[in-house]
Coordinates of C-alpha atoms in Angstrom, one line a residue:
M29 CA -8.8 -56.0 58.6
P30 CA -11.4 -53.7 60.2
P31 CA -14.5 -53.1 58.1
N32 CA -14.2 -49.4 58.1
N33 CA -10.5 -49.3 57.0
K34 CA -10.3 -46.8 54.1
K35 CA -7.2 -48.3 52.5
G36 CA -7.5 -50.7 49.7
P37 CA -7.4 -51.0 45.9
T38 CA -9.1 -48.5 43.7
G39 CA -12.7 -49.2 43.3
S40 CA -13.1 -51.1 46.7
K41 CA -15.8 -50.1 49.1
Y42 CA -15.4 -49.1 52.7
Q43 CA -18.0 -48.6 55.5
K44 CA -18.7 -45.1 56.5
P45 CA -18.9 -44.5 60.2
G46 CA -22.6 -43.8 60.0
G47 CA -23.2 -46.9 57.9
G48 CA -23.5 -47.4 54.1
S49 CA -20.8 -47.9 51.6
V50 CA -19.0 -45.6 49.1
N51 CA -17.1 -46.7 46.0
I52 CA -13.7 -45.0 46.2
S53 CA -13.3 -44.7 42.4
E54 CA -16.8 -43.2 42.0
K55 CA -16.1 -40.7 44.7
S56 CA -12.8 -39.8 43.2
S57 CA -14.4 -39.5 39.7
R58 CA -17.0 -37.1 41.1
K59 CA -14.3 -34.9 42.6
T60 CA -12.3 -35.0 39.3
L61 CA -15.4 -34.0 37.3
Q62 CA -16.3 -31.3 39.7
H63 CA -12.8 -29.9 39.5
S64 CA -12.8 -30.2 35.7
D65 CA -16.2 -28.3 35.6
E66 CA -14.7 -25.5 37.7
N67 CA -11.7 -25.2 35.4
V68 CA -14.0 -25.1 32.3
K69 CA -16.1 -22.4 34.0
Q70 CA -13.0 -20.3 34.9
E71 CA -11.7 -20.6 31.4
S72 CA -15.1 -19.6 29.9
Q73 CA -15.1 -16.5 32.2
I74 CA -11.6 -15.5 31.0
L75 CA -12.6 -16.0 27.3
N76 CA -15.8 -14.0 27.8
L77 CA -13.7 -11.2 29.3
V78 CA -11.3 -11.4 26.4
S79 CA -14.3 -11.1 24.0
Y80 CA -15.6 -8.0 25.9
L81 CA -12.3 -6.2 25.8
F82 CA -11.1 -7.2 22.3
F83 CA -14.2 -7.4 20.1
W84 CA -15.5 -4.0 21.2
S85 CA -15.4 -2.8 17.6
E86 CA -18.1 -5.2 16.6
K87 CA -20.6 -3.3 18.7
Y88 CA -19.7 -0.1 16.9
D89 CA -19.6 -1.5 13.4
D90 CA -22.2 0.8 11.9
N91 CA -20.6 4.0 13.4
L92 CA -17.0 2.9 12.4
Q93 CA -18.2 2.1 8.8
K94 CA -19.8 5.6 8.5
V95 CA -16.6 7.3 9.6
W96 CA -14.4 5.1 7.4
N97 CA -16.5 5.6 4.3
K98 CA -15.8 9.4 4.6
L99 CA -12.0 8.8 4.5
P100 CA -10.1 8.7 1.2
T101 CA -8.9 5.2 0.3
V102 CA -5.3 6.2 0.6
V103 CA -5.8 7.7 4.0
G104 CA -7.6 4.6 5.2
S105 CA -4.8 2.3 4.1
V106 CA -2.1 4.5 5.7
V107 CA -4.1 4.6 9.0
A108 CA -4.4 0.8 8.9
S109 CA -0.7 0.3 8.2
I110 CA 0.3 2.6 11.0
A111 CA -2.0 0.7 13.3
V112 CA -0.4 -2.6 12.3
F113 CA 3.1 -1.2 12.9
I114 CA 2.2 0.1 16.4
F115 CA 0.4 -3.1 17.2
G116 CA 3.4 -5.1 16.1
I117 CA 6.0 -3.4 18.3
T118 CA 3.7 -3.3 21.4
A119 CA 2.5 -6.9 21.1
R120 CA 6.0 -8.2 22.1
G121 CA 6.9 -5.3 24.4
E122 CA 9.9 -4.0 22.4
W123 CA 8.5 -0.5 22.3
M124 CA 9.9 0.2 25.8
I125 CA 13.5 -0.5 24.6
F126 CA 13.1 1.9 21.6
A127 CA 11.6 4.5 23.9
V128 CA 14.6 4.3 26.3
Y129 CA 17.1 4.7 23.5
L130 CA 15.2 7.6 22.0
Y131 CA 15.2 9.2 25.5
K132 CA 19.0 8.6 25.8
Y133 CA 19.6 9.9 22.3
I134 CA 17.7 13.1 23.0
Q135 CA 19.4 13.4 26.4
T136 CA 22.9 13.1 25.0
S137 CA 22.3 14.6 21.6
G138 CA 23.8 11.4 20.2
S139 CA 27.2 12.5 21.6
P140 CA 30.0 10.0 20.7
T141 CA 31.6 10.8 24.1
Y142 CA 28.7 9.3 25.9
K143 CA 29.8 6.1 27.8
E144 CA 27.9 3.6 29.8
E145 CA 29.1 2.9 33.3
S146 CA 30.4 -0.6 32.4
E147 CA 33.6 -0.1 34.4
Q148 CA 31.8 0.3 37.7
L149 CA 32.7 -2.5 40.2
F150 CA 30.2 -4.1 42.5
E151 CA 30.8 -5.9 45.8
S152 CA 28.2 -8.7 45.1
T153 CA 25.7 -9.9 42.5
T154 CA 22.9 -8.6 44.7
D155 CA 24.6 -5.1 44.6
W156 CA 24.8 -5.4 40.8
L157 CA 21.2 -6.4 40.4
N158 CA 20.0 -3.6 42.7
V159 CA 21.9 -0.9 40.8
R160 CA 21.5 -2.2 37.2
F161 CA 17.8 -3.1 37.5
E162 CA 16.6 -0.3 39.8
G163 CA 13.0 0.6 38.9
Y164 CA 12.4 -2.7 37.1
W165 CA 9.0 -3.5 38.5
T166 CA 7.7 0.0 37.9
T167 CA 9.0 -0.2 34.3
W168 CA 7.4 -3.6 33.8
V169 CA 4.0 -2.4 35.1
W170 CA 4.1 0.6 32.7
S171 CA 5.3 -1.5 29.8
T172 CA 2.7 -4.1 30.3
S173 CA -0.2 -1.7 30.9
I174 CA 0.5 0.4 27.8
S175 CA 1.0 -2.7 25.7
Y176 CA -2.3 -4.1 26.9
L177 CA -4.0 -0.8 26.2
V178 CA -2.7 -0.8 22.6
Y179 CA -3.3 -4.6 22.2
F180 CA -6.9 -4.4 23.0
G181 CA -7.5 -0.9 21.6
L182 CA -5.8 -1.2 18.2
G183 CA -6.3 -4.9 18.1
G184 CA -10.1 -4.3 18.3
F185 CA -9.8 -1.8 15.4
L186 CA -7.7 -4.2 13.3
H187 CA -10.2 -7.0 13.9
W188 CA -12.9 -4.7 12.6
Y189 CA -10.9 -3.4 9.7
Y190 CA -9.8 -6.8 8.4
Y191 CA -12.4 -9.3 9.5
V192 CA -15.7 -7.6 10.3
R193 CA -16.3 -5.0 7.6
Q194 CA -15.6 -7.3 4.7
R195 CA -16.7 -10.7 6.1
D196 CA -19.5 -10.9 3.6
R197 CA -17.1 -11.2 0.6
P198 CA -14.2 -13.5 1.8
E199 CA -13.5 -14.7 -1.7
D200 CA -12.1 -11.2 -2.5
W201 CA -9.5 -11.1 0.2
K202 CA -9.1 -14.2 2.3
C203 CA -6.4 -16.9 1.7
Q204 CA -8.8 -19.6 2.8
P205 CA -12.2 -18.0 2.0
Q206 CA -14.4 -20.9 3.0
K207 CA -12.7 -21.6 6.4
W208 CA -12.7 -19.5 9.5
L209 CA -11.5 -19.9 13.1
S210 CA -14.3 -20.7 15.4
P211 CA -15.2 -17.9 17.9
E212 CA -13.7 -20.0 20.7
L213 CA -10.4 -20.3 18.9
E214 CA -10.4 -16.5 18.1
R215 CA -10.8 -15.8 21.8
H216 CA -8.2 -18.5 22.7
E217 CA -5.5 -17.0 20.4
I218 CA -6.1 -13.6 21.9
M219 CA -5.8 -15.0 25.4
I220 CA -2.6 -16.8 24.6
G221 CA -1.3 -13.7 22.9
S222 CA -2.1 -11.6 26.0
L223 CA 0.0 -14.0 28.0
S224 CA 2.9 -13.7 25.6
L225 CA 2.7 -10.0 26.0
V226 CA 3.5 -10.3 29.7
F227 CA 6.7 -12.2 29.0
G228 CA 7.7 -9.8 26.2
S229 CA 7.2 -6.9 28.5
A230 CA 9.3 -8.6 31.2
I231 CA 12.2 -9.0 28.8
S232 CA 12.0 -5.5 27.4
A233 CA 11.6 -4.0 30.9
A234 CA 14.8 -5.8 32.0
I235 CA 16.8 -4.5 29.0
S236 CA 15.4 -1.0 29.4
T237 CA 16.2 -0.7 33.1
Y238 CA 19.6 -2.2 32.6
V239 CA 20.4 0.4 29.9
V240 CA 18.9 3.3 31.8
N241 CA 21.0 2.4 34.8
G242 CA 24.3 2.5 32.9
G243 CA 24.7 -1.1 31.9
K244 CA 26.4 -2.2 28.7
A245 CA 26.0 -5.8 27.5
I246 CA 24.2 -5.2 24.2
W247 CA 25.8 -3.3 21.3
L248 CA 23.2 -0.8 20.5
Y249 CA 24.9 2.6 20.1
L250 CA 23.5 6.1 20.0
N251 CA 25.8 8.1 17.6
P252 CA 25.5 7.1 13.9
S253 CA 29.1 7.9 13.2
E254 CA 30.6 5.9 16.1
Y255 CA 31.5 2.9 14.0
G256 CA 31.7 4.7 10.6
Y257 CA 29.1 5.4 8.0
I258 CA 29.9 2.4 5.9
W259 CA 29.0 0.0 8.7
L260 CA 26.0 2.2 9.4
V261 CA 24.7 1.2 6.0
L262 CA 26.0 -2.4 5.7
Q263 CA 24.6 -3.4 9.1
V264 CA 21.0 -3.2 8.0
P265 CA 21.1 -6.0 5.3
L266 CA 23.6 -8.0 7.2
V267 CA 21.8 -8.0 10.6
F268 CA 18.5 -8.5 8.8
I269 CA 19.8 -11.6 6.9
Y270 CA 21.4 -13.0 10.0
Q271 CA 18.3 -12.5 12.1
D272 CA 16.0 -14.1 9.5
Y273 CA 18.2 -17.1 8.9
M274 CA 18.5 -17.8 12.6
T275 CA 14.7 -17.4 12.8
Y276 CA 14.3 -19.9 10.0
W277 CA 16.3 -22.5 11.9
H278 CA 14.6 -21.7 15.2
H279 CA 11.2 -22.3 13.6
R280 CA 12.3 -25.4 11.7
I281 CA 13.7 -27.0 14.9
Y282 CA 10.4 -26.4 16.7
H283 CA 8.8 -28.5 13.9
T284 CA 10.8 -31.6 15.0
P285 CA 8.4 -34.2 16.7
F286 CA 9.3 -33.5 20.4
L287 CA 9.4 -29.7 20.2
Y288 CA 6.3 -29.5 18.0
K289 CA 4.1 -31.8 20.1
N290 CA 5.2 -30.2 23.4
F291 CA 5.5 -26.5 22.4
H292 CA 4.9 -25.4 18.9
K293 CA 1.7 -27.3 18.3
L294 CA -0.1 -24.6 20.4
H295 CA 0.6 -22.1 17.7
H296 CA -0.7 -24.5 15.0
T297 CA -4.1 -24.7 16.8
Y298 CA -5.0 -21.9 14.4
K299 CA -5.1 -23.5 11.0
Q300 CA -6.7 -20.4 9.6
P301 CA -4.4 -17.8 11.2
T302 CA -5.4 -14.2 11.9
A303 CA -3.3 -11.2 12.8
F304 CA -3.5 -12.1 16.4
S305 CA -2.0 -15.6 15.9
V306 CA 1.4 -14.0 15.7
T307 CA 2.0 -14.0 19.4
A308 CA -0.3 -16.9 20.3
I309 CA 2.8 -19.0 21.1
H310 CA 3.8 -21.3 24.0
P311 CA 5.7 -19.1 26.6
V312 CA 8.8 -21.2 26.4
E313 CA 9.0 -20.9 22.6
F314 CA 8.1 -17.2 22.9
V315 CA 11.0 -16.4 25.2
H316 CA 13.3 -18.5 23.0
M317 CA 12.2 -16.6 19.9
Q318 CA 12.8 -13.3 21.6
C319 CA 16.3 -14.4 22.5
V320 CA 17.0 -15.3 18.8
L321 CA 15.7 -11.9 17.6
L322 CA 17.8 -10.1 20.1
S323 CA 20.9 -12.2 19.6
A324 CA 22.4 -9.9 17.0
L325 CA 22.8 -7.2 19.6
F326 CA 25.3 -9.4 21.5
V327 CA 27.3 -10.1 18.3
V328 CA 27.9 -6.8 16.5
P329 CA 27.3 -3.1 17.1
V330 CA 24.0 -1.8 15.7
F331 CA 22.8 1.8 15.6
W332 CA 19.6 1.9 17.7
L333 CA 17.5 3.6 15.1
N334 CA 18.4 1.0 12.4
Y335 CA 17.5 -1.7 14.8
A336 CA 14.2 -0.1 15.6
V337 CA 13.3 0.2 11.9
M338 CA 14.3 -3.5 11.3
M339 CA 12.3 -4.8 14.2
G340 CA 9.4 -2.7 13.1
Y341 CA 9.6 -4.2 9.6
V342 CA 9.9 -7.8 11.1
Y343 CA 6.9 -7.3 13.4
Y344 CA 4.8 -5.6 10.8
H345 CA 5.2 -8.5 8.4
G346 CA 4.7 -11.0 11.2
I347 CA 1.2 -9.6 11.6
I348 CA 0.6 -9.4 7.9
D349 CA 1.9 -12.9 7.3
H350 CA -0.5 -14.3 9.9
S351 CA -3.4 -12.2 8.8
G352 CA -4.9 -14.8 6.4
I353 CA -5.4 -12.0 3.9
N354 CA -4.1 -12.1 0.4
F355 CA -1.4 -9.4 0.8
K356 CA 1.2 -9.4 -1.9
R357 CA 4.8 -8.2 -1.6
K358 CA 5.7 -4.8 -3.1
W359 CA 7.9 -4.3 -6.1
W360 CA 10.8 -3.2 -3.9
Q361 CA 10.6 -6.4 -1.8
P362 CA 11.9 -9.3 -4.0
W363 CA 13.0 -11.2 -0.9
Q364 CA 9.6 -11.0 0.8
P365 CA 7.1 -13.9 0.3
D366 CA 3.5 -13.2 -0.1
C367 CA 1.1 -13.7 2.8
I368 CA -0.1 -17.0 1.3
F369 CA 3.4 -18.5 1.9
H370 CA 3.0 -18.5 5.7
D371 CA -0.8 -19.2 5.4
N372 CA 0.3 -22.4 3.6
H373 CA 2.5 -23.2 6.6
H374 CA -0.4 -23.1 9.0
Q375 CA -2.7 -25.0 6.6
Y376 CA -0.1 -27.7 5.8
F377 CA 2.0 -27.6 8.9
H378 CA 5.6 -28.8 8.3
V379 CA 6.6 -26.8 5.2
N380 CA 7.6 -23.1 4.4
F381 CA 9.5 -22.4 7.6
G382 CA 10.9 -19.0 6.5
F383 CA 9.5 -15.6 7.4
N384 CA 10.9 -12.6 5.6
I385 CA 13.2 -14.3 3.1
E386 CA 11.7 -17.3 1.3
Y387 CA 15.1 -18.3 -0.2
W388 CA 16.0 -20.3 2.9
D389 CA 13.2 -22.8 2.1
H390 CA 14.4 -23.1 -1.5
L391 CA 17.9 -23.6 -0.3
H392 CA 17.0 -26.4 2.2
G393 CA 14.3 -28.1 0.3
T394 CA 11.5 -27.1 2.6
Y395 CA 9.5 -25.0 0.1
R396 CA 6.1 -26.4 -0.7
K397 CA 6.1 -28.6 -3.8
N398 CA 3.1 -29.4 -6.0
D399 CA 3.8 -33.2 -6.1
R400 CA 4.1 -33.6 -2.3
I401 CA 1.5 -34.0 0.4
Y402 CA 2.0 -32.2 3.7
R403 CA 0.2 -33.2 6.9
E404 CA 0.6 -32.7 10.6
D405 CA 2.0 -36.1 11.1
I406 CA 4.6 -35.8 8.3
Y407 CA 7.6 -34.0 9.7
Y408 CA 10.9 -32.4 8.6
G409 CA 9.6 -30.3 5.7
Q410 CA 9.9 -32.8 2.9
G411 CA 6.3 -34.0 2.7
K412 CA 5.2 -37.3 1.2
A413 CA 5.5 -38.2 -2.5
M414 CA 2.2 -38.4 -4.2
S415 CA 3.2 -41.9 -5.5
E416 CA 3.4 -43.1 -1.9
A417 CA 0.1 -41.6 -0.7
S418 CA -3.0 -43.6 -0.3
I419 CA -6.2 -42.9 -2.2
D420 CA -7.8 -41.3 0.9
E421 CA -4.8 -39.1 1.5
I422 CA -4.9 -37.9 -2.1
K423 CA -8.6 -37.2 -1.9
S424 CA -8.1 -35.3 1.3
E425 CA -5.3 -33.3 -0.3
I426 CA -7.4 -32.3 -3.2
E427 CA -10.2 -31.1 -1.0
E428 CA -7.7 -29.1 1.1
R429 CA -6.2 -27.4 -1.9
K430 CA -9.7 -26.5 -3.2
S431 CA -10.1 -24.3 0.0
E432 CA -7.2 -22.0 -1.1
N433 CA -7.9 -18.7 -2.9
P434 CA -6.2 -18.3 -6.3
L435 CA -6.2 -14.6 -5.8
A436 CA -3.6 -15.0 -3.0
Y437 CA -1.0 -16.3 -5.5
P438 CA 1.2 -14.4 -7.9
E439 CA -0.7 -13.1 -10.9
N440 CA -3.9 -14.4 -9.2
K441 CA -3.2 -17.9 -10.5
Y442 CA -3.2 -21.0 -8.3
G443 CA 0.0 -22.9 -8.6
Y444 CA -0.9 -26.2 -6.9
D445 CA -3.6 -27.8 -9.0
L446 CA -3.5 -31.6 -9.1
D447 CA -4.1 -33.8 -12.1
V448 CA -3.8 -37.3 -10.7
K449 CA -5.9 -40.5 -11.1
V450 CA -7.9 -41.6 -8.1
G451 CA -9.8 -44.9 -8.3
G452 CA -9.6 -44.9 -12.1
T453 CA -10.8 -41.3 -12.6
T454 CA -8.9 -38.1 -12.9
A455 CA -9.1 -35.7 -9.9
G456 CA -7.9 -32.2 -9.4
G457 CA -9.8 -30.2 -11.9
K458 CA -8.8 -27.4 -14.3
K459 CA -6.5 -24.5 -13.5
R460 CA -8.1 -22.0 -11.2
G461 CA -7.6 -18.3 -11.1
K462 CA -8.5 -15.0 -12.8
K463 CA -6.9 -13.5 -15.8

């Protein structure tokens, strides 16, 4: 074998034409490290850009606080709620669909005689695509641009409203008052959420252009009387229940070992979720979730305004439930779990899979129980019995529970105190909460 032959096992040396020897594995390692450093640098630049765009409100904290203090409390709450609602429907891109149906409704005055051009015949699939999705890219660009404007604009405001102006007193409002996402994870969730927005806008732009160009595949209708007023009323609870139950199972399936490790684990990077964790999801799971949420439109006819209101409600509570703030359900929402329900899901991983109806977890035995331990490596929503846990696991569980805020629970009383013996001594402490 010639002395300068470069082939050989990893780690072998070869003679350079000019003399001297180079270890192949060392050379390869240097290239790998250099490439890795470049990736880290690029990611750091992206995260810094995200910080600059999103956390603008921190620079104007004093000015915002002065203006906010002049507003009546009720007005401030209403403004924040409207901001959450708008942020919710734009963060996934659905606003474009609602805008298109509003345009069609105004254009036709909700006429029951209005018909989509579903009977039109096309010579080829290409023909069909060109006609039905004419203007798609323009629509997608507008949808994405406006969504980003709202995402970073209102998102920056909500970041200030919820997390900056009251950061000095977390025990009054935070579900996990002693624990915070690191600045790196805050930027990371916003970066992933920004990516999800692109996919959401792509889906909504496709549906919007299809509808504008006369297509009919979804059962959103314009005239409230088209299917009768009884169905107009009944469709709201029925579609809402169907949608939430499908979402429960979609979420639960993504907590099986393979799907969790390869997709959903990204979302659980944020153990102390914020309002911006709601769309920080793997792109595959995000698209799948959107398909689940839209599936009702391919099953039954739904009045467009009813659907817009339902989705607004779902997205509003999606943000609230990920906020990490001790929001409680209102008296008229007996089905709706408090924010701590989903915060527990992020803190304890494989439990509390429901979203807007907590009954599904009671029905299927996946509701958090006081005598069970839940960890990232314990799957299927049943947890581990305390009697089967090791001393270290019990100690870890006790410390984890101490980080929860009693004020986030009904009647401000913590419901998961432990009173178990660890190493011959009783651990867990007395009941926590305020009277």
